[in-house]
Coordinates of C-alpha atoms in Angstrom, one line a residue:
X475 CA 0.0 0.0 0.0
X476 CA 1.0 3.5 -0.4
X477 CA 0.5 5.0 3.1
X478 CA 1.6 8.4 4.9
X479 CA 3.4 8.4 8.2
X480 CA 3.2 11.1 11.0
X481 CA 5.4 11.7 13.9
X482 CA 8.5 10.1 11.8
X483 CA 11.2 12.0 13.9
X484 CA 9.4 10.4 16.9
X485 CA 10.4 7.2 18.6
X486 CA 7.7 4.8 17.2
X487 CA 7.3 6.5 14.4
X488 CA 10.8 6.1 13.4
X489 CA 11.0 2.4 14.6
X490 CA 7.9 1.9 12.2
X491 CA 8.8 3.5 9.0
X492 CA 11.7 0.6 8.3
X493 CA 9.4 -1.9 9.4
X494 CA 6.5 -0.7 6.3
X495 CA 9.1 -0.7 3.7
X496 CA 10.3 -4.2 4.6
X497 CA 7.0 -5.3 4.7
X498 CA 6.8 -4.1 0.7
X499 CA 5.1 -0.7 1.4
X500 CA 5.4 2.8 -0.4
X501 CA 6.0 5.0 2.4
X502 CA 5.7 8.9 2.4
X503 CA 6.6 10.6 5.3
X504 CA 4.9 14.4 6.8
X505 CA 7.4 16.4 8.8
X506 CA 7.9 19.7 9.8
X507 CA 12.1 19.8 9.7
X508 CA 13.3 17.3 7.0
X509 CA 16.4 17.9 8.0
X510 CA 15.9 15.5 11.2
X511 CA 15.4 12.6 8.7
X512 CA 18.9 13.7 6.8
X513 CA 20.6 10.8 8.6
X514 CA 18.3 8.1 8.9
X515 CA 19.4 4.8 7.1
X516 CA 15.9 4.7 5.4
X517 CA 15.6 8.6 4.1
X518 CA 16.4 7.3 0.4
X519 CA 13.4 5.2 0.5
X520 CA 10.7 7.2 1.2
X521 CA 8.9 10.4 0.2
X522 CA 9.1 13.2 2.4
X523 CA 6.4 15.9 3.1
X524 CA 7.1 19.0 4.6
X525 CA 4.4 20.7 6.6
X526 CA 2.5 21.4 10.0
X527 CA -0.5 19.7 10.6
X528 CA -2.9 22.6 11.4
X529 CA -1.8 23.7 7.5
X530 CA -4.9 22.1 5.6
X531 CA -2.7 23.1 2.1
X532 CA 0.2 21.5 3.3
X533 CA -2.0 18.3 4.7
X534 CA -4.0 18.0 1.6
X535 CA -0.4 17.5 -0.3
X536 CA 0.5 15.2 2.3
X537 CA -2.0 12.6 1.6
X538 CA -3.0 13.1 -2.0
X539 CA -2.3 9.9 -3.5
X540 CA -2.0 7.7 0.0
X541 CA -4.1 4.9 0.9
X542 CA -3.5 4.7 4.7
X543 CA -2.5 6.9 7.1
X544 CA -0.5 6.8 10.1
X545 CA -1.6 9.0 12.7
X546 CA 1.2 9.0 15.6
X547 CA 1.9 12.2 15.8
X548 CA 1.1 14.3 19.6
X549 CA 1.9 17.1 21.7
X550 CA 4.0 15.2 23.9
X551 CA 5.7 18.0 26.8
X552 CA 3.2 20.6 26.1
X553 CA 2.2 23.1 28.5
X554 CA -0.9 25.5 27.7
X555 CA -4.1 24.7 25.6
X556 CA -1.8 22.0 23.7
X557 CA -5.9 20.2 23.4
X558 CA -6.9 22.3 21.0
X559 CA -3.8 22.4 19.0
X560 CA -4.4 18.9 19.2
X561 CA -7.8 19.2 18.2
X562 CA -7.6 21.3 15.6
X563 CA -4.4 19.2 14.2
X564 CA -6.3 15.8 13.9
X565 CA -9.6 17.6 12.6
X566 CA -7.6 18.5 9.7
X567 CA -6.1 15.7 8.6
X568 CA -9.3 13.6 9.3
X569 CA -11.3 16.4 7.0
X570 CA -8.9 16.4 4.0
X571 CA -8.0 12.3 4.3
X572 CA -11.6 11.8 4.1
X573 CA -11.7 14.0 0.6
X574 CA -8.6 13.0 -0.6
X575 CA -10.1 9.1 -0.5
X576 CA -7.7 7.7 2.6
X577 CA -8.9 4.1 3.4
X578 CA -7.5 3.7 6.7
X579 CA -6.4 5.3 9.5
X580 CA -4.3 3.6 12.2
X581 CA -3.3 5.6 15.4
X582 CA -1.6 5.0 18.5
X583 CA -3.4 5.9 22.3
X584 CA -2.9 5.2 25.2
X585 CA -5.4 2.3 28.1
X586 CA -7.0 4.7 29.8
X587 CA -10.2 3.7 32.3
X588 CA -14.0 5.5 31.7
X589 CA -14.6 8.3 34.1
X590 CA -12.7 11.7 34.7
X591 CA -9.2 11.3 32.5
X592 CA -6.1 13.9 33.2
X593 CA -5.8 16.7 30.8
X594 CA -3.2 14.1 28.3
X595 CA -5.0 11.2 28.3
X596 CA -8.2 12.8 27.4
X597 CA -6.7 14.7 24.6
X598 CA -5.0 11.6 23.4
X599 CA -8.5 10.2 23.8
X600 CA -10.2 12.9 21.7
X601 CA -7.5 12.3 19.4
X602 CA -8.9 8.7 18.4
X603 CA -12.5 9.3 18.7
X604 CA -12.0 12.4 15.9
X605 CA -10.2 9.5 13.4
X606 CA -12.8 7.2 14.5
X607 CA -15.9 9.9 13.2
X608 CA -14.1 10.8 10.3
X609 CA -15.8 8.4 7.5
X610 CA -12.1 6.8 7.3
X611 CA -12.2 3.3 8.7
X612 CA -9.8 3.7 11.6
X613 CA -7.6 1.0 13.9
X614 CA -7.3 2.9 17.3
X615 CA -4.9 0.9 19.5
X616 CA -4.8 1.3 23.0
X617 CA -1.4 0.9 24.9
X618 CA -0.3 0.6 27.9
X619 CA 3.6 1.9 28.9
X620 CA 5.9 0.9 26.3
X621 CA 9.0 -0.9 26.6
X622 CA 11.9 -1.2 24.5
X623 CA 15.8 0.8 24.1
X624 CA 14.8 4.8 24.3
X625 CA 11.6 4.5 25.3
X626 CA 10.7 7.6 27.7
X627 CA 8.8 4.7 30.3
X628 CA 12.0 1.7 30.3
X629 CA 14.4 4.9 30.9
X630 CA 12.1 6.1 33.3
X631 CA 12.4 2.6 35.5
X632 CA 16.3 2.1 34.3
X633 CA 17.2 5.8 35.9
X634 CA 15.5 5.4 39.2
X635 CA 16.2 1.4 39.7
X636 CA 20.0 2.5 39.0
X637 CA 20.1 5.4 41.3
X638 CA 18.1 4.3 44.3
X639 CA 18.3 1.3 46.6
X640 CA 15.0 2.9 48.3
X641 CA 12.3 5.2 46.8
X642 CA 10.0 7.2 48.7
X643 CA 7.1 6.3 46.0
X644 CA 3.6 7.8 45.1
X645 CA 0.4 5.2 46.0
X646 CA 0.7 4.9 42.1
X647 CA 3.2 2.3 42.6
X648 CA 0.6 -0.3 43.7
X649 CA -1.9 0.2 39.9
X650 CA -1.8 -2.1 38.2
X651 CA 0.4 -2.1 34.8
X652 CA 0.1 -3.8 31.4
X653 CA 3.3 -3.2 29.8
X654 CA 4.3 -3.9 25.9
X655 CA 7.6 -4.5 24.0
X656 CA 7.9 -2.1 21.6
X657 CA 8.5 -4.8 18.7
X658 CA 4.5 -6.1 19.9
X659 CA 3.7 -2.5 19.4
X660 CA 5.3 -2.2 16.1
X661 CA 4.0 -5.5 14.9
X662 CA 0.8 -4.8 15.6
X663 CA 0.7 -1.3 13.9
X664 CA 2.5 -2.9 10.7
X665 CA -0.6 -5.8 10.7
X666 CA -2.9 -2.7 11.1
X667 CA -3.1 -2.9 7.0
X668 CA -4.3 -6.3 7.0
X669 CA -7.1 -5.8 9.0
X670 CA -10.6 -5.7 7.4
X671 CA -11.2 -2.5 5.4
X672 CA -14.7 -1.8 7.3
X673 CA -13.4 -2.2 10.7
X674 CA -13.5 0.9 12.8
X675 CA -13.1 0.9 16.2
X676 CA -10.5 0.9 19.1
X677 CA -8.5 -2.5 20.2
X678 CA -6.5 -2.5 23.5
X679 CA -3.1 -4.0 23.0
X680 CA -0.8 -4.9 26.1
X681 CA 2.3 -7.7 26.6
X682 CA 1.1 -10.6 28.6
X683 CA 2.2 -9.2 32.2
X684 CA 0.1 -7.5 34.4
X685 CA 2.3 -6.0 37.4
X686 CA 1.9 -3.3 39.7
X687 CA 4.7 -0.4 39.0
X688 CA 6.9 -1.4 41.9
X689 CA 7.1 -5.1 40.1
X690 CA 8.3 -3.6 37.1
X691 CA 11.3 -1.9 38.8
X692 CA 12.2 -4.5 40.4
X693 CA 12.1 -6.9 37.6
X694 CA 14.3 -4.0 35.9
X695 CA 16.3 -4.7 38.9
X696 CA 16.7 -8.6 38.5
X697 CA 17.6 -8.4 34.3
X698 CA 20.6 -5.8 35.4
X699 CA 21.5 -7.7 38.0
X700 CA 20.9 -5.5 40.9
X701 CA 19.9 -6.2 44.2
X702 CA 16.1 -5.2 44.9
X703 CA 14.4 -2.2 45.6
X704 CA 12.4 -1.4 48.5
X705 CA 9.7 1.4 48.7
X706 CA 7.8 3.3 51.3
X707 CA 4.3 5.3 50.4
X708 CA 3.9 8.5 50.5
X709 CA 0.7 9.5 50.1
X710 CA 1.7 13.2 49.4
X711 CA 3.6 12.8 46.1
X712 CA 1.1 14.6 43.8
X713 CA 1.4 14.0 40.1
X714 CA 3.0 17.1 39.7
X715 CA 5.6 16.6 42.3
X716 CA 6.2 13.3 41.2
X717 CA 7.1 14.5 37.9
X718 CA 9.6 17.3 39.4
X719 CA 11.0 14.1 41.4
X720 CA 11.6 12.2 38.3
X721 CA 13.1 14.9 36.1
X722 CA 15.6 15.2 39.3
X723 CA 17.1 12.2 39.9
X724 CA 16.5 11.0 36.1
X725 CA 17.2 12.5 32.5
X726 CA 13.6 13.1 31.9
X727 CA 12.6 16.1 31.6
X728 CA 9.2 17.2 33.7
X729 CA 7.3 17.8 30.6
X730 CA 7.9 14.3 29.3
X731 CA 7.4 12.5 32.5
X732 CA 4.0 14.2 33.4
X733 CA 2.1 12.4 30.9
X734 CA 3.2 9.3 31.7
X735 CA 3.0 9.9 35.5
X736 CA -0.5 11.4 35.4
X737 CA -1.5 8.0 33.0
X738 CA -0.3 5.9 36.3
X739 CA -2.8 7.4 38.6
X740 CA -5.4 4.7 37.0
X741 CA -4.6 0.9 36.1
X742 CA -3.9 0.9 32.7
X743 CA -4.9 -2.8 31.9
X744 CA -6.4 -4.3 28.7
X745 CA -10.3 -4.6 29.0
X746 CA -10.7 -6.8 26.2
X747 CA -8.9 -8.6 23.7
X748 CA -10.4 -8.2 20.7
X749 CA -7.5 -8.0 18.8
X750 CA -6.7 -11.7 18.9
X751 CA -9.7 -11.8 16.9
X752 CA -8.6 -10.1 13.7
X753 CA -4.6 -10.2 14.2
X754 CA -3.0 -13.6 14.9
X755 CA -0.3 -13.0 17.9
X756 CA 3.3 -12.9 16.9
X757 CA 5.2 -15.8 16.4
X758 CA 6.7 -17.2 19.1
X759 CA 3.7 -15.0 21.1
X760 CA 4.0 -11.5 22.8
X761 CA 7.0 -10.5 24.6
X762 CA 7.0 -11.0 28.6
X763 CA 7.9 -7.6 30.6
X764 CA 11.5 -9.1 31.5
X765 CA 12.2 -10.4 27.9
X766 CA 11.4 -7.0 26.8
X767 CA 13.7 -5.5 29.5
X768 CA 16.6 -7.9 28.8
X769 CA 16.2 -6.7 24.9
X770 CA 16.4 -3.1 25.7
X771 CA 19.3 -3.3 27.9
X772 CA 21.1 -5.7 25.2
X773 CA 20.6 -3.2 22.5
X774 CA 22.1 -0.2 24.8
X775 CA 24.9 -2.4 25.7
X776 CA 25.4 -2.6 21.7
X777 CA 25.1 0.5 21.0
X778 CA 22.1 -0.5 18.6
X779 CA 19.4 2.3 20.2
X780 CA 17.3 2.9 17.2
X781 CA 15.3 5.8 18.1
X782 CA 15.5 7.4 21.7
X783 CA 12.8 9.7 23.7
X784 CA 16.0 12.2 23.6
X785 CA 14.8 12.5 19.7
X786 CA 11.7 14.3 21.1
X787 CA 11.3 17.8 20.8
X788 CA 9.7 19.7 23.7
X789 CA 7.5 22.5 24.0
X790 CA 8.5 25.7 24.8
X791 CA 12.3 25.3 24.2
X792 CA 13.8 27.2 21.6
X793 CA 13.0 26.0 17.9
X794 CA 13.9 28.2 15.9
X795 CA 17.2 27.9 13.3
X796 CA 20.0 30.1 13.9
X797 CA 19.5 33.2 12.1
X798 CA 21.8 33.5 8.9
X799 CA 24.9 36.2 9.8
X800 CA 23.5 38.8 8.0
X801 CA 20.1 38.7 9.6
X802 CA 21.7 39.5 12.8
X803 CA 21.9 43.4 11.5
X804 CA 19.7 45.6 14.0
X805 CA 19.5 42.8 16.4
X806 CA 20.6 42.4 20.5
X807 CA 23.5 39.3 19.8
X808 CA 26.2 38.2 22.0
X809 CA 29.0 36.6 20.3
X810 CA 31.5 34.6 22.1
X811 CA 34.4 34.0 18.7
X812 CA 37.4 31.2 19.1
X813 CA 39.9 29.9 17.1
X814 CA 42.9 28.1 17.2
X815 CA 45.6 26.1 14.8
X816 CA 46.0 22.5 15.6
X817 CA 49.2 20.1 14.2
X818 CA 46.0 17.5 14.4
X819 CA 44.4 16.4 11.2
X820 CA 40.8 17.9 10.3
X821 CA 39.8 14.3 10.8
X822 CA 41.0 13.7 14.2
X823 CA 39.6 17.5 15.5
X824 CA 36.5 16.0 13.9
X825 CA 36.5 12.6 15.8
X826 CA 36.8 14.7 19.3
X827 CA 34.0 17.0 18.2
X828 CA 31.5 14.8 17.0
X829 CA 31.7 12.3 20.4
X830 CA 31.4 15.5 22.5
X831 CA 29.0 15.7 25.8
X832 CA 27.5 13.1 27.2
X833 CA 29.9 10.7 29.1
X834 CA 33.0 12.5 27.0
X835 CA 32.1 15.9 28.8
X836 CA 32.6 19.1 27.5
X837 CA 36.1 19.2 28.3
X838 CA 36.6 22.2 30.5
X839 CA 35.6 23.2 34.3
X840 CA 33.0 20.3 34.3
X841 CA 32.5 21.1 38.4
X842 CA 30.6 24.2 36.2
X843 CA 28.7 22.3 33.6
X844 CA 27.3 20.1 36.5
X845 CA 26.3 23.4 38.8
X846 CA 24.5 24.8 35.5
X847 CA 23.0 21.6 35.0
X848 CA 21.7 20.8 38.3
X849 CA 20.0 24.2 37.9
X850 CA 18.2 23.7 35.1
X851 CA 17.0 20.9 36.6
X852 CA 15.5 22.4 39.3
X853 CA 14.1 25.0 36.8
X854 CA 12.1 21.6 35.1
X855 CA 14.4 21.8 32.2
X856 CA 16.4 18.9 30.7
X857 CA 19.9 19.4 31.9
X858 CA 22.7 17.4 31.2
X859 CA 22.0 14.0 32.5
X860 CA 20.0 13.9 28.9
X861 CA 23.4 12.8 27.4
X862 CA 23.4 11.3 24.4
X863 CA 21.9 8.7 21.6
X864 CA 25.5 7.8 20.1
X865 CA 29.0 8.0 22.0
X866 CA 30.6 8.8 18.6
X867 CA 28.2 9.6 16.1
X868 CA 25.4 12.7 15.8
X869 CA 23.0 13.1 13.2
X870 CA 20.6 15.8 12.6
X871 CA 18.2 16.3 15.6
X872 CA 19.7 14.4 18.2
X873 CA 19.9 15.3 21.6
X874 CA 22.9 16.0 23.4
X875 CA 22.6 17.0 26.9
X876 CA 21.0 20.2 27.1
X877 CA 21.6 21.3 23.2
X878 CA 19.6 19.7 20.4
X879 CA 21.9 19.2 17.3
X880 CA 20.4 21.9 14.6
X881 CA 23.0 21.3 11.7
X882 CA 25.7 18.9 11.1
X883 CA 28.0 18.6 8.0
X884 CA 29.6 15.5 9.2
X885 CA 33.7 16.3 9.0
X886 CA 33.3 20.1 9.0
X887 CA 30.7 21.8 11.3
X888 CA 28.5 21.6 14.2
X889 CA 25.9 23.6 15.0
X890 CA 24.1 23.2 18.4
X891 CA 20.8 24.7 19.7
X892 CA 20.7 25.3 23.5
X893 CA 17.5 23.8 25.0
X894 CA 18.0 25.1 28.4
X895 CA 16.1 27.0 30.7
X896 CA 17.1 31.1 30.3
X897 CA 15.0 34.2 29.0
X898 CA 16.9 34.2 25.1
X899 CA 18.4 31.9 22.7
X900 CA 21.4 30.6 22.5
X901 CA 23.4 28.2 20.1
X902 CA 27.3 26.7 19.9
X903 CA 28.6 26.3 16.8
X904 CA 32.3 24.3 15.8
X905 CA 33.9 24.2 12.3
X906 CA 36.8 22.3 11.4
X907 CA 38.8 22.9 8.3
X908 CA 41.8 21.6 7.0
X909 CA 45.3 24.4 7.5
X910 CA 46.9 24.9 4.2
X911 CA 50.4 25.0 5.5
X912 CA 49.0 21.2 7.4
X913 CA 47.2 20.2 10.8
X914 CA 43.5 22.2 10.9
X915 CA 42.0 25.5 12.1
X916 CA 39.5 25.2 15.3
X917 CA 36.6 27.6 15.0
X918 CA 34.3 27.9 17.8
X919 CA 31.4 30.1 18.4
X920 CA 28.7 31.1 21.1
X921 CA 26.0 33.2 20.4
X922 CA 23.0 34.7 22.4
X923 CA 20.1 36.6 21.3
X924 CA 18.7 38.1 24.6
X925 CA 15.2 38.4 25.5
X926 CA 14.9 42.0 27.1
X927 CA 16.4 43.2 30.0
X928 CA 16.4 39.5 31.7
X929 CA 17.9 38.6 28.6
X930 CA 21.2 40.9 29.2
X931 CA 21.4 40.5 32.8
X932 CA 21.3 36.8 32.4
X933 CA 24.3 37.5 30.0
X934 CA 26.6 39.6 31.9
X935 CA 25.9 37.6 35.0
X936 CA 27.7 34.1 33.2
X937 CA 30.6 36.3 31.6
X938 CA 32.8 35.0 34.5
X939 CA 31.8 30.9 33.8
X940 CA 32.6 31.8 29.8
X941 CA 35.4 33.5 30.4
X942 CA 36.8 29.9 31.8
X943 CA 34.5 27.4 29.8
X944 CA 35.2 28.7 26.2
X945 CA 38.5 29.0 26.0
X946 CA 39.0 25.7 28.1
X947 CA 36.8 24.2 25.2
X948 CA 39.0 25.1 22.6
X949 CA 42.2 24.3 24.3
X950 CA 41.3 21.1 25.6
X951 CA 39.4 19.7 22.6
X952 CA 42.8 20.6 20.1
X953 CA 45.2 19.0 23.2
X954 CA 42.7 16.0 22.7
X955 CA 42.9 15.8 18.9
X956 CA 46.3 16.2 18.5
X957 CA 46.8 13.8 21.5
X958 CA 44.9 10.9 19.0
X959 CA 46.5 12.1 16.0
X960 CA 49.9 11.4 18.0
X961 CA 48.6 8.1 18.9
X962 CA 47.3 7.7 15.4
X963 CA 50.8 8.0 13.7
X964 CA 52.9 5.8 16.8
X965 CA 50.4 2.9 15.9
X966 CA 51.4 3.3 12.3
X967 CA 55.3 3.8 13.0
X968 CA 55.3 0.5 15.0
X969 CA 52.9 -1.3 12.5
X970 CA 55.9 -0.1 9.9
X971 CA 58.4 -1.2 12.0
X972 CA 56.8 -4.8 13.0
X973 CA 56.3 -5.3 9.6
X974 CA 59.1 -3.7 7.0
X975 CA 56.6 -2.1 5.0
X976 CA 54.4 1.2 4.7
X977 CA 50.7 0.2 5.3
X978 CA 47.3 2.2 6.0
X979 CA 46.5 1.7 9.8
X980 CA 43.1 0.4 10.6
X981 CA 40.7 2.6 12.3
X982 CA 40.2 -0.6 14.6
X983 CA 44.0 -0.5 15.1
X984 CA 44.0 3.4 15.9

């Protein structure tokens, strides 16, 4: 089938896309930044759209042609009247897939119980009953939390089992949970196509464990091989302060973690099982909450994190690309400018500035990177415990600690968007380029557009912490290149040596 995608820069949506072309079908994608897909191992093999979803021109491109639709894209981490954004998002694409001739839709919910719902699940809700009135025949799964490398929920329990032999813990603990393996999840939006073309209606899906919250960390606890955790009540942990708890002493930021916190005030349990009606199980049957754990873990410990929550982009933090130089005319910018010669190759300044942050650091006066962390943390901002997808590579989009990567040229420049908490805008750009007379030139760049007086104030006030950070930066991360570029040439000297005869040295060797 030819079929559209939504929320392809999003963790299931980018699991999912590979998994339709392998199963034969013509995939288009609708995004608003193609960039983000620039690195992706499938971006070849699909169309992409560009748009927003509240555009009803841009929409009615998006599906002209399509026979299915996959609707999986949400306001995940907003703040404000994100329901009728929400609203008004799925309203138009239900008005112009029904004209354009879409045959299905298949979207992605949440298990949610009858009665009063919090402000997410009910718009998550709304979200599927829209699809379901639209005249397109719709698949409307339910899920419960989602389990698998990345997801916001498994990092959720793999932070706070790591961290803490004891939790002080909401009553939430003790609901009731019906987890799923993302691959379940996957499977059964990929077999979504196959279903009768008339049905329309909503199917819960869940992995064949029920367990209260406190059994899921612990069986976390038992796959990495830690000893148990113990837990005492308190029956004053609000949702909200829940959330604050878990964006302190995890990466998650607040906004993320308040969705999925205020979803575990009820027991999120399949109420029927339908779907075994119309979709066979998978073979070999659904994945068991510690299989699903052991996966997810195996995967980090490979490095082979396909898509991460990190990928998501939140509300309110700064979206918007650097201006171009000569926009900046007539404009309020701080400019912090850098630059030093190297003897290092291009390639090996490169290598050091693509595995930067994360468990690398930011090699200078990290005692300061932490303090500024910490603080954004307690602002409800990400911080740097967000780290990273990759310890060596970027591609476009990632996160990477508190910045999100807005440009990359692999080899040659870096261009990163801050995504902390401060009243302006601020971005940290690094070029490499090759030094005619040999080794490389460093460039490195801070700038700041301030928001009013706050704006400048906040400015002047961290003038002391760049006055040691930047040029630590650039001193440190040459030091490092040419330190590996040292190394590099050694290995190949004794190679030589060893062997009587020049020879290319391995990267594995390096």
């Amino acid at each position: 089938m030819h079929v559209l995608v939504t929320g392809a820069t999003g963790y299931i949506g980018g699991r999912l896309v590979p998994r339709l072309l392998e199963a034969g079908h013509q995939v288009r994608v609708f995004v608003r930044t193609p960039r983000k897909l620039q690195d992706v191992p499938w971006h070849d093999d699909v169309e992409v759209a560009q748009g927003d979803l509240q555009d009803a021109v841009a929409v009615r491109s998006a599906v002209d042609g399509v026979e299915a639709v996959y609707y999986l894209a949400h306001a995940m981490g907003a703040d404000g009247d994100f329901e009728q954004a929400e609203r008004q998002a799925v309203e138009t694409m239900a008005r112009e897939a029904k004209s354009a001739g879409v045959r299905r839709f298949v979207y992605l919910g949440g298990l949610h119980p009858d009665g009063e719902l919090s402000k997410h699940l009910r718009s998550r809700k709304e979200v599927g009953d829209v699809l379901l009135a639209s005249g397109v025949p719709t698949i409307a799964y339910q899920a419960g939390v989602v389990i698998g490398s990345g997801s916001t929920s498994f990092e959720m329990i793999r932070h706070v089992t790591d961290v803490l032999p004891w939790m002080p813990a909401p009553r939430w603990v003790r609901n009731r949970i019906q987890p799923i393996a993302v691959r379940d999840v996957l499977y059964y939006l990929v077999a979504a196509l196959d279903i009768p073309a008339d049905v329309n209606r909503t199917f819960d899906i869940g992995g064949p464990d029920v367990l209260k919250y406190g059994q899921m960390l612990n069986g976390y606890a038992v796959e990495a091989k830690l000893p148990q955790r113990r837990f005492t009540v308190l029956p004053v942990l609000t949702p909200g302060l829940s959330a604050h708890w878990f964006n302190i002493v995890t990466p998650i930021p607040r906004k993320l973690a308040t969705p999925i916190i205020e979803s575990l005030q009820f027991e999120c349990i399949q109420r029927e099982h339908d779907i075994d009606d119309v979709v066979p199980r998978p073979e070999g049957g659904l994945t068991s909450y510690r299989r699903a754990v052991r996966l997810a873990l195996a995967r980090m410990r490979k490095g082979e994190v396909e898509t991460s929550w990190r990928s998501a982009t939140l509300a309110a933090t700064p979206a918007d690309p650097l201006p171009s130089d000569p926009d900046w005319a007539g404009h309020t910018v701080y400019v912090d400018d850098r630059r030093r010669h190297t003897s290092a190759s291009a390639e090996d300044v490169w290598r050091v500035v693509e595995g930067i942050g994360g468990d690398n650091g930011w090699y200078s006066f990290p005692l300061a990177w932490v303090a500024r962390g910490w603080m954004d943390k307690l602002a409800g901002g990400v911080g740097l415990s967000r780290g990273r997808r990759d310890p060596r590579r970027l591609e476009q989009g990632d996160a990477l600690d508190w910045w999100r990567v807005e440009r990359l040229e692999r080899g040659r420049y870096l261009r990163l968007r801050a995504e902390f908490k401060s009243p302006g805008r601020a971005w940290l750009e690094m070029t490499v380029t090759p030094s005619d007379g040999g080794g490389s030139d460093y460039h490195q760049r801070a700038i700041y557009f301030p928001q009013g007086l706050s704006g400048r104030l906040y400015w002047y006030s961290i003038l002391p912490f760049h006055g040691v950070i930047f040029p630590g930066m650039v001193e440190r991360i040459t030091a490092a290149a040419e330190r590996e570029s040292e190394h590099t040439e050694s290995t190949g000297r004794n190679w030589t040596q060893h062997n009587g005869s020049e020879a290319p040295v391995h990267e594995e060797a390096a």
